[in-house]
PDB file of C-alpha atoms in Angstrom:
ATOM      1  CA  GLY A   1     -13.122  -5.727   2.057  1.00  0.00           C
ATOM      2  CA  ALA A   2     -12.744  -3.521   5.072  1.00  0.00           C
ATOM      3  CA  VAL A   3     -13.251   0.229   4.769  1.00  0.00           C
ATOM      4  CA  VAL A   4     -10.705   2.856   5.696  1.00  0.00           C
ATOM      5  CA  SER A   5     -11.466   6.547   5.379  1.00  0.00           C
ATOM      6  CA  GLN A   6      -9.076   9.456   5.324  1.00  0.00           C
ATOM      7  CA  HIS A   7      -9.701  13.142   5.727  1.00  0.00           C
ATOM      8  CA  PRO A   8      -9.129  15.548   4.136  1.00  0.00           C
ATOM      9  CA  SER A   9      -8.709  14.212   0.620  1.00  0.00           C
ATOM     10  CA  TRP A  10      -6.696  17.227  -0.374  1.00  0.00           C
ATOM     11  CA  VAL A  11      -5.298  20.264   1.392  1.00  0.00           C
ATOM     12  CA  ILE A  12      -3.336  23.336   0.441  1.00  0.00           C
ATOM     13  CA  CYS A  13      -1.436  25.134   3.159  1.00  0.00           C
ATOM     14  CA  LYS A  14       1.164  27.814   3.487  1.00  0.00           C
ATOM     15  CA  SER A  15       4.770  27.179   4.435  1.00  0.00           C
ATOM     16  CA  GLY A  16       5.267  27.071   8.177  1.00  0.00           C
ATOM     17  CA  THR A  17       1.761  25.946   9.065  1.00  0.00           C
ATOM     18  CA  SER A  18       0.702  22.546  10.347  1.00  0.00           C
ATOM     19  CA  VAL A  19      -1.730  20.121   8.795  1.00  0.00           C
ATOM     20  CA  LYS A  20      -3.550  17.240  10.435  1.00  0.00           C
ATOM     21  CA  ILE A  21      -4.700  14.204   8.485  1.00  0.00           C
ATOM     22  CA  GLU A  22      -7.131  11.691   9.957  1.00  0.00           C
ATOM     23  CA  CYS A  23      -7.356   8.009   9.193  1.00  0.00           C
ATOM     24  CA  ARG A  24     -10.290   5.925  10.357  1.00  0.00           C
ATOM     25  CA  SER A  25     -11.164   2.271  10.130  1.00  0.00           C
ATOM     26  CA  LEU A  26     -14.918   2.270   9.665  1.00  0.00           C
ATOM     27  CA  ASP A  27     -15.973  -1.322  10.137  1.00  0.00           C
ATOM     28  CA  PHE A  28     -13.229  -2.889  12.203  1.00  0.00           C
ATOM     29  CA  GLN A  29     -10.909  -2.070  15.055  1.00  0.00           C
ATOM     30  CA  ALA A  30      -7.340  -1.619  13.983  1.00  0.00           C
ATOM     31  CA  THR A  31      -4.649  -1.986  16.576  1.00  0.00           C
ATOM     32  CA  THR A  32      -2.102  -1.148  13.918  1.00  0.00           C
ATOM     33  CA  MET A  33      -2.246   1.531  11.266  1.00  0.00           C
ATOM     34  CA  PHE A  34       0.424   2.612   8.851  1.00  0.00           C
ATOM     35  CA  TRP A  35       1.291   5.901   7.217  1.00  0.00           C
ATOM     36  CA  TYR A  36       2.811   5.997   3.764  1.00  0.00           C
ATOM     37  CA  ARG A  37       4.037   8.671   1.467  1.00  0.00           C
ATOM     38  CA  GLN A  38       3.864   8.278  -2.268  1.00  0.00           C
ATOM     39  CA  PHE A  39       5.556  10.384  -4.906  1.00  0.00           C
ATOM     40  CA  PRO A  40       4.242  10.448  -8.482  1.00  0.00           C
ATOM     41  CA  LYS A  41       4.832   7.196 -10.328  1.00  0.00           C
ATOM     42  CA  GLN A  42       6.618   5.678  -7.364  1.00  0.00           C
ATOM     43  CA  SER A  43       5.910   2.998  -4.845  1.00  0.00           C
ATOM     44  CA  LEU A  44       4.582   3.426  -1.352  1.00  0.00           C
ATOM     45  CA  MET A  45       7.160   4.550   1.176  1.00  0.00           C
ATOM     46  CA  LEU A  46       6.383   3.532   4.733  1.00  0.00           C
ATOM     47  CA  MET A  47       6.805   6.453   7.105  1.00  0.00           C
ATOM     48  CA  ALA A  48       5.680   4.991  10.386  1.00  0.00           C
ATOM     49  CA  THR A  49       3.718   2.287  12.124  1.00  0.00           C
ATOM     50  CA  SER A  50       1.039   3.550  14.447  1.00  0.00           C
ATOM     51  CA  ASN A  51       0.034   1.372  17.374  1.00  0.00           C
ATOM     52  CA  GLU A  52      -3.003   2.143  19.474  1.00  0.00           C
ATOM     53  CA  GLY A  53      -2.030   3.352  22.915  1.00  0.00           C
ATOM     54  CA  SER A  54       1.689   3.524  22.297  1.00  0.00           C
ATOM     55  CA  LYS A  55       4.234   5.608  20.466  1.00  0.00           C
ATOM     56  CA  ALA A  56       4.547   5.269  16.736  1.00  0.00           C
ATOM     57  CA  THR A  57       7.532   3.506  15.234  1.00  0.00           C
ATOM     58  CA  TYR A  58       9.191   5.637  12.591  1.00  0.00           C
ATOM     59  CA  GLU A  59      11.180   4.417   9.636  1.00  0.00           C
ATOM     60  CA  GLN A  60      14.751   5.503   9.223  1.00  0.00           C
ATOM     61  CA  GLY A  61      15.021   8.988   7.829  1.00  0.00           C
ATOM     62  CA  VAL A  62      11.540  10.087   8.881  1.00  0.00           C
ATOM     63  CA  GLU A  63      11.578  12.968  11.346  1.00  0.00           C
ATOM     64  CA  LYS A  64       9.320  12.078  14.256  1.00  0.00           C
ATOM     65  CA  ASP A  65       9.143  15.686  15.411  1.00  0.00           C
ATOM     66  CA  LYS A  66       7.947  16.794  12.013  1.00  0.00           C
ATOM     67  CA  PHE A  67       5.465  14.027  11.343  1.00  0.00           C
ATOM     68  CA  LEU A  68       3.524  13.593  14.565  1.00  0.00           C
ATOM     69  CA  ILE A  69       1.433  10.462  14.778  1.00  0.00           C
ATOM     70  CA  ASN A  70      -1.255   9.793  17.340  1.00  0.00           C
ATOM     71  CA  HIS A  71      -3.250   6.569  17.485  1.00  0.00           C
ATOM     72  CA  ALA A  72      -5.837   7.686  19.988  1.00  0.00           C
ATOM     73  CA  SER A  73      -8.308   4.850  19.561  1.00  0.00           C
ATOM     74  CA  LEU A  74      -8.748   1.547  17.800  1.00  0.00           C
ATOM     75  CA  THR A  75     -10.393   3.302  14.866  1.00  0.00           C
ATOM     76  CA  LEU A  76      -8.467   6.554  14.547  1.00  0.00           C
ATOM     77  CA  SER A  77      -4.912   7.542  13.795  1.00  0.00           C
ATOM     78  CA  THR A  78      -3.775  11.040  12.931  1.00  0.00           C
ATOM     79  CA  LEU A  79      -0.723  12.363  11.139  1.00  0.00           C
ATOM     80  CA  THR A  80       0.230  15.979  11.734  1.00  0.00           C
ATOM     81  CA  VAL A  81       2.743  17.541   9.405  1.00  0.00           C
ATOM     82  CA  THR A  82       4.270  20.330  11.469  1.00  0.00           C
ATOM     83  CA  SER A  83       5.881  23.455  10.043  1.00  0.00           C
ATOM     84  CA  ALA A  84       5.183  22.252   6.540  1.00  0.00           C
ATOM     85  CA  HIS A  85       7.509  23.134   3.689  1.00  0.00           C
ATOM     86  CA  PRO A  86       7.048  22.772  -0.068  1.00  0.00           C
ATOM     87  CA  GLU A  87       9.153  19.603  -0.052  1.00  0.00           C
ATOM     88  CA  ASP A  88       6.512  18.022   2.171  1.00  0.00           C
ATOM     89  CA  SER A  89       4.043  18.235  -0.687  1.00  0.00           C
ATOM     90  CA  SER A  90       3.053  14.684  -1.495  1.00  0.00           C
ATOM     91  CA  PHE A  91       0.333  12.065  -1.464  1.00  0.00           C
ATOM     92  CA  TYR A  92      -0.072  10.652   2.039  1.00  0.00           C
ATOM     93  CA  ILE A  93      -1.911   7.363   2.440  1.00  0.00           C
ATOM     94  CA  CYS A  94      -2.833   5.534   5.597  1.00  0.00           C
ATOM     95  CA  SER A  95      -3.681   1.895   5.935  1.00  0.00           C
ATOM     96  CA  ALA A  96      -5.134  -0.290   8.629  1.00  0.00           C
ATOM     97  CA  ARG A  97      -4.518  -3.927   9.387  1.00  0.00           C
ATOM     98  CA  ASP A  98      -7.740  -5.891   9.641  1.00  0.00           C
ATOM     99  CA  PRO A  99      -7.405  -8.152  12.690  1.00  0.00           C
ATOM    100  CA  GLY A 100      -9.734 -10.709  11.133  1.00  0.00           C
ATOM    101  CA  GLY A 101      -8.210 -13.520   9.110  1.00  0.00           C
ATOM    102  CA  GLU A 102      -5.108 -13.710  11.290  1.00  0.00           C
ATOM    103  CA  GLY A 103      -4.545  -9.998  10.967  1.00  0.00           C
ATOM    104  CA  LEU A 104      -2.821 -10.189   7.629  1.00  0.00           C
ATOM    105  CA  ARG A 105      -4.840  -7.991   5.301  1.00  0.00           C
ATOM    106  CA  GLU A 106      -4.109  -4.322   5.031  1.00  0.00           C
ATOM    107  CA  TYR A 107      -6.582  -1.854   3.610  1.00  0.00           C
ATOM    108  CA  PHE A 108      -5.753   1.619   2.410  1.00  0.00           C
ATOM    109  CA  GLY A 109      -7.452   4.939   2.865  1.00  0.00           C
ATOM    110  CA  PRO A 110      -8.150   7.083  -0.198  1.00  0.00           C
ATOM    111  CA  GLY A 111      -5.127   9.266   0.441  1.00  0.00           C
ATOM    112  CA  THR A 112      -4.563  12.950   1.123  1.00  0.00           C
ATOM    113  CA  ARG A 113      -2.868  15.163  -1.404  1.00  0.00           C
ATOM    114  CA  LEU A 114      -0.925  17.842   0.442  1.00  0.00           C
ATOM    115  CA  THR A 115       0.324  20.910  -1.367  1.00  0.00           C
ATOM    116  CA  VAL A 116       2.476  23.355   0.558  1.00  0.00           C
ATOM    117  CA  THR A 117       2.863  26.768  -1.025  1.00  0.00           C
TER     118      THR A 117
ATOM    119  CA  GLY B   1      15.228  -6.572   6.194  1.00  0.00           C
ATOM    120  CA  GLU B   2      13.084  -7.791   3.345  1.00  0.00           C
ATOM    121  CA  ASN B   3      13.796  -6.692  -0.235  1.00  0.00           C
ATOM    122  CA  VAL B   4      11.093  -7.043  -2.850  1.00  0.00           C
ATOM    123  CA  GLU B   5      11.854  -6.641  -6.523  1.00  0.00           C
ATOM    124  CA  GLN B   6       9.156  -6.331  -9.162  1.00  0.00           C
ATOM    125  CA  HIS B   7       9.320  -6.709 -12.933  1.00  0.00           C
ATOM    126  CA  PRO B   8       8.534  -5.373 -15.408  1.00  0.00           C
ATOM    127  CA  SER B   9       8.118  -1.726 -14.510  1.00  0.00           C
ATOM    128  CA  THR B  10       5.850  -1.165 -17.503  1.00  0.00           C
ATOM    129  CA  LEU B  11       3.774  -3.635 -19.458  1.00  0.00           C
ATOM    130  CA  SER B  12       1.534  -3.167 -22.483  1.00  0.00           C
ATOM    131  CA  VAL B  13      -0.757  -5.900 -23.731  1.00  0.00           C
ATOM    132  CA  GLN B  14      -3.524  -6.143 -26.274  1.00  0.00           C
ATOM    133  CA  GLU B  15      -7.021  -6.485 -24.932  1.00  0.00           C
ATOM    134  CA  GLY B  16      -7.822 -10.137 -24.406  1.00  0.00           C
ATOM    135  CA  ASP B  17      -4.199 -11.186 -23.933  1.00  0.00           C
ATOM    136  CA  SER B  18      -2.683 -12.257 -20.642  1.00  0.00           C
ATOM    137  CA  ALA B  19      -0.433 -10.171 -18.410  1.00  0.00           C
ATOM    138  CA  VAL B  20       2.130 -11.520 -15.983  1.00  0.00           C
ATOM    139  CA  ILE B  21       3.945  -9.542 -13.310  1.00  0.00           C
ATOM    140  CA  LYS B  22       6.709 -11.109 -11.254  1.00  0.00           C
ATOM    141  CA  CYS B  23       8.115 -10.342  -7.839  1.00  0.00           C
ATOM    142  CA  THR B  24      11.005 -11.782  -5.887  1.00  0.00           C
ATOM    143  CA  TYR B  25      11.653 -11.477  -2.188  1.00  0.00           C
ATOM    144  CA  SER B  26      14.685 -12.043  -0.025  1.00  0.00           C
ATOM    145  CA  ASP B  27      13.419 -12.986   3.439  1.00  0.00           C
ATOM    146  CA  SER B  28      12.498 -16.659   3.647  1.00  0.00           C
ATOM    147  CA  ALA B  29      10.419 -15.855   6.738  1.00  0.00           C
ATOM    148  CA  SER B  30       7.911 -13.865   4.647  1.00  0.00           C
ATOM    149  CA  ASN B  31       4.626 -15.713   4.639  1.00  0.00           C
ATOM    150  CA  TYR B  32       2.043 -13.379   3.183  1.00  0.00           C
ATOM    151  CA  PHE B  33       2.012 -11.910  -0.305  1.00  0.00           C
ATOM    152  CA  PRO B  34      -0.722  -9.468  -1.371  1.00  0.00           C
ATOM    153  CA  TRP B  35      -1.192  -7.747  -4.688  1.00  0.00           C
ATOM    154  CA  TYR B  36      -2.632  -4.249  -4.963  1.00  0.00           C
ATOM    155  CA  LYS B  37      -4.069  -2.362  -7.919  1.00  0.00           C
ATOM    156  CA  GLN B  38      -3.791   1.412  -7.891  1.00  0.00           C
ATOM    157  CA  GLU B  39      -5.514   3.648 -10.383  1.00  0.00           C
ATOM    158  CA  LEU B  40      -4.220   7.145 -10.883  1.00  0.00           C
ATOM    159  CA  GLY B  41      -4.840   9.319  -7.843  1.00  0.00           C
ATOM    160  CA  LYS B  42      -6.667   6.597  -5.959  1.00  0.00           C
ATOM    161  CA  ARG B  43      -5.953   4.242  -3.133  1.00  0.00           C
ATOM    162  CA  PRO B  44      -4.273   0.866  -3.621  1.00  0.00           C
ATOM    163  CA  GLN B  45      -6.924  -1.827  -3.700  1.00  0.00           C
ATOM    164  CA  LEU B  46      -6.223  -5.361  -2.550  1.00  0.00           C
ATOM    165  CA  ILE B  47      -7.031  -7.633  -5.480  1.00  0.00           C
ATOM    166  CA  ILE B  48      -5.652 -10.976  -4.391  1.00  0.00           C
ATOM    167  CA  ASP B  49      -3.337 -12.387  -1.765  1.00  0.00           C
ATOM    168  CA  ILE B  50      -1.651 -15.664  -0.999  1.00  0.00           C
ATOM    169  CA  ARG B  51      -0.157 -17.226   2.077  1.00  0.00           C
ATOM    170  CA  SER B  52       3.000 -19.266   2.138  1.00  0.00           C
ATOM    171  CA  ASN B  53       1.190 -22.538   2.718  1.00  0.00           C
ATOM    172  CA  VAL B  54      -0.479 -22.301  -0.691  1.00  0.00           C
ATOM    173  CA  GLY B  55       1.145 -22.503  -4.107  1.00  0.00           C
ATOM    174  CA  GLU B  56      -1.571 -20.973  -6.211  1.00  0.00           C
ATOM    175  CA  LYS B  57      -4.780 -19.022  -5.799  1.00  0.00           C
ATOM    176  CA  LYS B  58      -7.273 -17.944  -8.399  1.00  0.00           C
ATOM    177  CA  ASP B  59     -10.130 -15.458  -8.431  1.00  0.00           C
ATOM    178  CA  GLN B  60     -11.900 -15.243 -11.791  1.00  0.00           C
ATOM    179  CA  ARG B  61      -9.412 -13.687 -14.236  1.00  0.00           C
ATOM    180  CA  ILE B  62      -6.736 -13.109 -11.620  1.00  0.00           C
ATOM    181  CA  ALA B  63      -4.346 -15.696 -10.237  1.00  0.00           C
ATOM    182  CA  VAL B  64      -1.269 -15.630  -8.090  1.00  0.00           C
ATOM    183  CA  THR B  65       1.414 -18.295  -7.916  1.00  0.00           C
ATOM    184  CA  LEU B  66       4.057 -18.669  -5.234  1.00  0.00           C
ATOM    185  CA  ASN B  67       7.345 -20.528  -5.368  1.00  0.00           C
ATOM    186  CA  LYS B  68       8.734 -20.531  -1.842  1.00  0.00           C
ATOM    187  CA  THR B  69      11.906 -22.332  -2.782  1.00  0.00           C
ATOM    188  CA  ALA B  70      12.828 -19.766  -5.396  1.00  0.00           C
ATOM    189  CA  LYS B  71      11.310 -16.938  -3.364  1.00  0.00           C
ATOM    190  CA  HIS B  72       9.206 -15.526  -6.125  1.00  0.00           C
ATOM    191  CA  PHE B  73       5.533 -14.971  -6.769  1.00  0.00           C
ATOM    192  CA  SER B  74       3.624 -13.820  -9.799  1.00  0.00           C
ATOM    193  CA  LEU B  75       0.362 -12.169 -10.710  1.00  0.00           C
ATOM    194  CA  HIS B  76      -1.460 -13.478 -13.757  1.00  0.00           C
ATOM    195  CA  ILE B  77      -4.306 -11.595 -15.388  1.00  0.00           C
ATOM    196  CA  THR B  78      -6.100 -13.398 -18.202  1.00  0.00           C
ATOM    197  CA  GLU B  79      -8.437 -11.956 -20.825  1.00  0.00           C
ATOM    198  CA  THR B  80      -7.269  -8.468 -20.024  1.00  0.00           C
ATOM    199  CA  GLN B  81      -9.664  -5.563 -20.369  1.00  0.00           C
ATOM    200  CA  PRO B  82      -9.009  -1.816 -20.645  1.00  0.00           C
ATOM    201  CA  GLU B  83     -10.213  -1.346 -17.080  1.00  0.00           C
ATOM    202  CA  ASP B  84      -7.331  -3.538 -15.918  1.00  0.00           C
ATOM    203  CA  SER B  85      -5.001  -0.661 -16.829  1.00  0.00           C
ATOM    204  CA  ALA B  86      -3.428   0.566 -13.597  1.00  0.00           C
ATOM    205  CA  VAL B  87      -0.308   0.285 -11.488  1.00  0.00           C
ATOM    206  CA  TYR B  88       0.079  -3.019  -9.693  1.00  0.00           C
ATOM    207  CA  PHE B  89       2.144  -3.464  -6.547  1.00  0.00           C
ATOM    208  CA  CYS B  90       3.248  -6.676  -4.946  1.00  0.00           C
ATOM    209  CA  ALA B  91       4.200  -6.898  -1.297  1.00  0.00           C
ATOM    210  CA  ALA B  92       5.688  -9.360   1.139  1.00  0.00           C
ATOM    211  CA  SER B  93       5.423  -9.551   4.886  1.00  0.00           C
ATOM    212  CA  THR B  94       5.683 -11.778   7.880  1.00  0.00           C
ATOM    213  CA  THR B  95       2.679 -12.091  10.130  1.00  0.00           C
ATOM    214  CA  GLY B  96       2.112  -8.944  12.132  1.00  0.00           C
ATOM    215  CA  ASN B  97       4.953  -7.020  10.564  1.00  0.00           C
ATOM    216  CA  GLN B  98       5.157  -4.294   7.990  1.00  0.00           C
ATOM    217  CA  PHE B  99       4.599  -4.793   4.289  1.00  0.00           C
ATOM    218  CA  TYR B 100       7.508  -4.430   1.924  1.00  0.00           C
ATOM    219  CA  PHE B 101       6.273  -3.211  -1.434  1.00  0.00           C
ATOM    220  CA  GLY B 102       7.651  -3.750  -4.882  1.00  0.00           C
ATOM    221  CA  THR B 103       8.334  -0.778  -7.107  1.00  0.00           C
ATOM    222  CA  GLY B 104       5.151  -1.206  -9.117  1.00  0.00           C
ATOM    223  CA  THR B 105       4.200  -2.209 -12.644  1.00  0.00           C
ATOM    224  CA  SER B 106       2.281   0.134 -14.883  1.00  0.00           C
ATOM    225  CA  LEU B 107      -0.030  -2.035 -16.957  1.00  0.00           C
ATOM    226  CA  THR B 108      -1.659  -0.668 -20.093  1.00  0.00           C
ATOM    227  CA  VAL B 109      -4.279  -2.714 -21.893  1.00  0.00           C
ATOM    228  CA  ILE B 110      -4.638  -1.566 -25.477  1.00  0.00           C
ATOM    229  CA  PRO B 111      -8.179  -1.839 -26.852  1.00  0.00           C
TER     230      PRO B 111
END
């Protein structure tokens, strides 16, 4: 399957600071990437859809000014958690839609565990 | 929007037995149904998927069946092994649109 990388794999930051997470598709160009949040023992919660060259589409209840998404190229999307608070601590996972095979398959990055102290 | 329900939430089977996980969906326009396996602390891995024009698909010990009329699809794992222990998620989507995930099934294979 296609390969999606994510960096960093884990990060600890202090309250009030910002953290940037990168998501890259390594062997294909992804016009669409997705950002999810996952709490322990729960399903994936879609935060936003990131489209290359346009503004991200946020799901209801997700603050766009807090979770800044930039899809700068066909292989890179970034999520910046601004003014992080302890309640933002979570596992953040990106995914990319492989345009091959009618653009149906979605591959996930390894995730970033964010801890805000 | 789409609503995907997944059952059971937990499942324990003896090694060598079969495991079946079921999902239902609400949007008849959904035409793509992937299954993901997620081990603790790791990324979800696509293990099998099926499109709406197919009723069944098999890959070694894993199979997926789809009943479009009833709007449900199932994952079947035969000859289970301890390494099959993980959380499994189903999802449904329409072409080009977001995935709607089930709530997950924690499968434990007892040696």
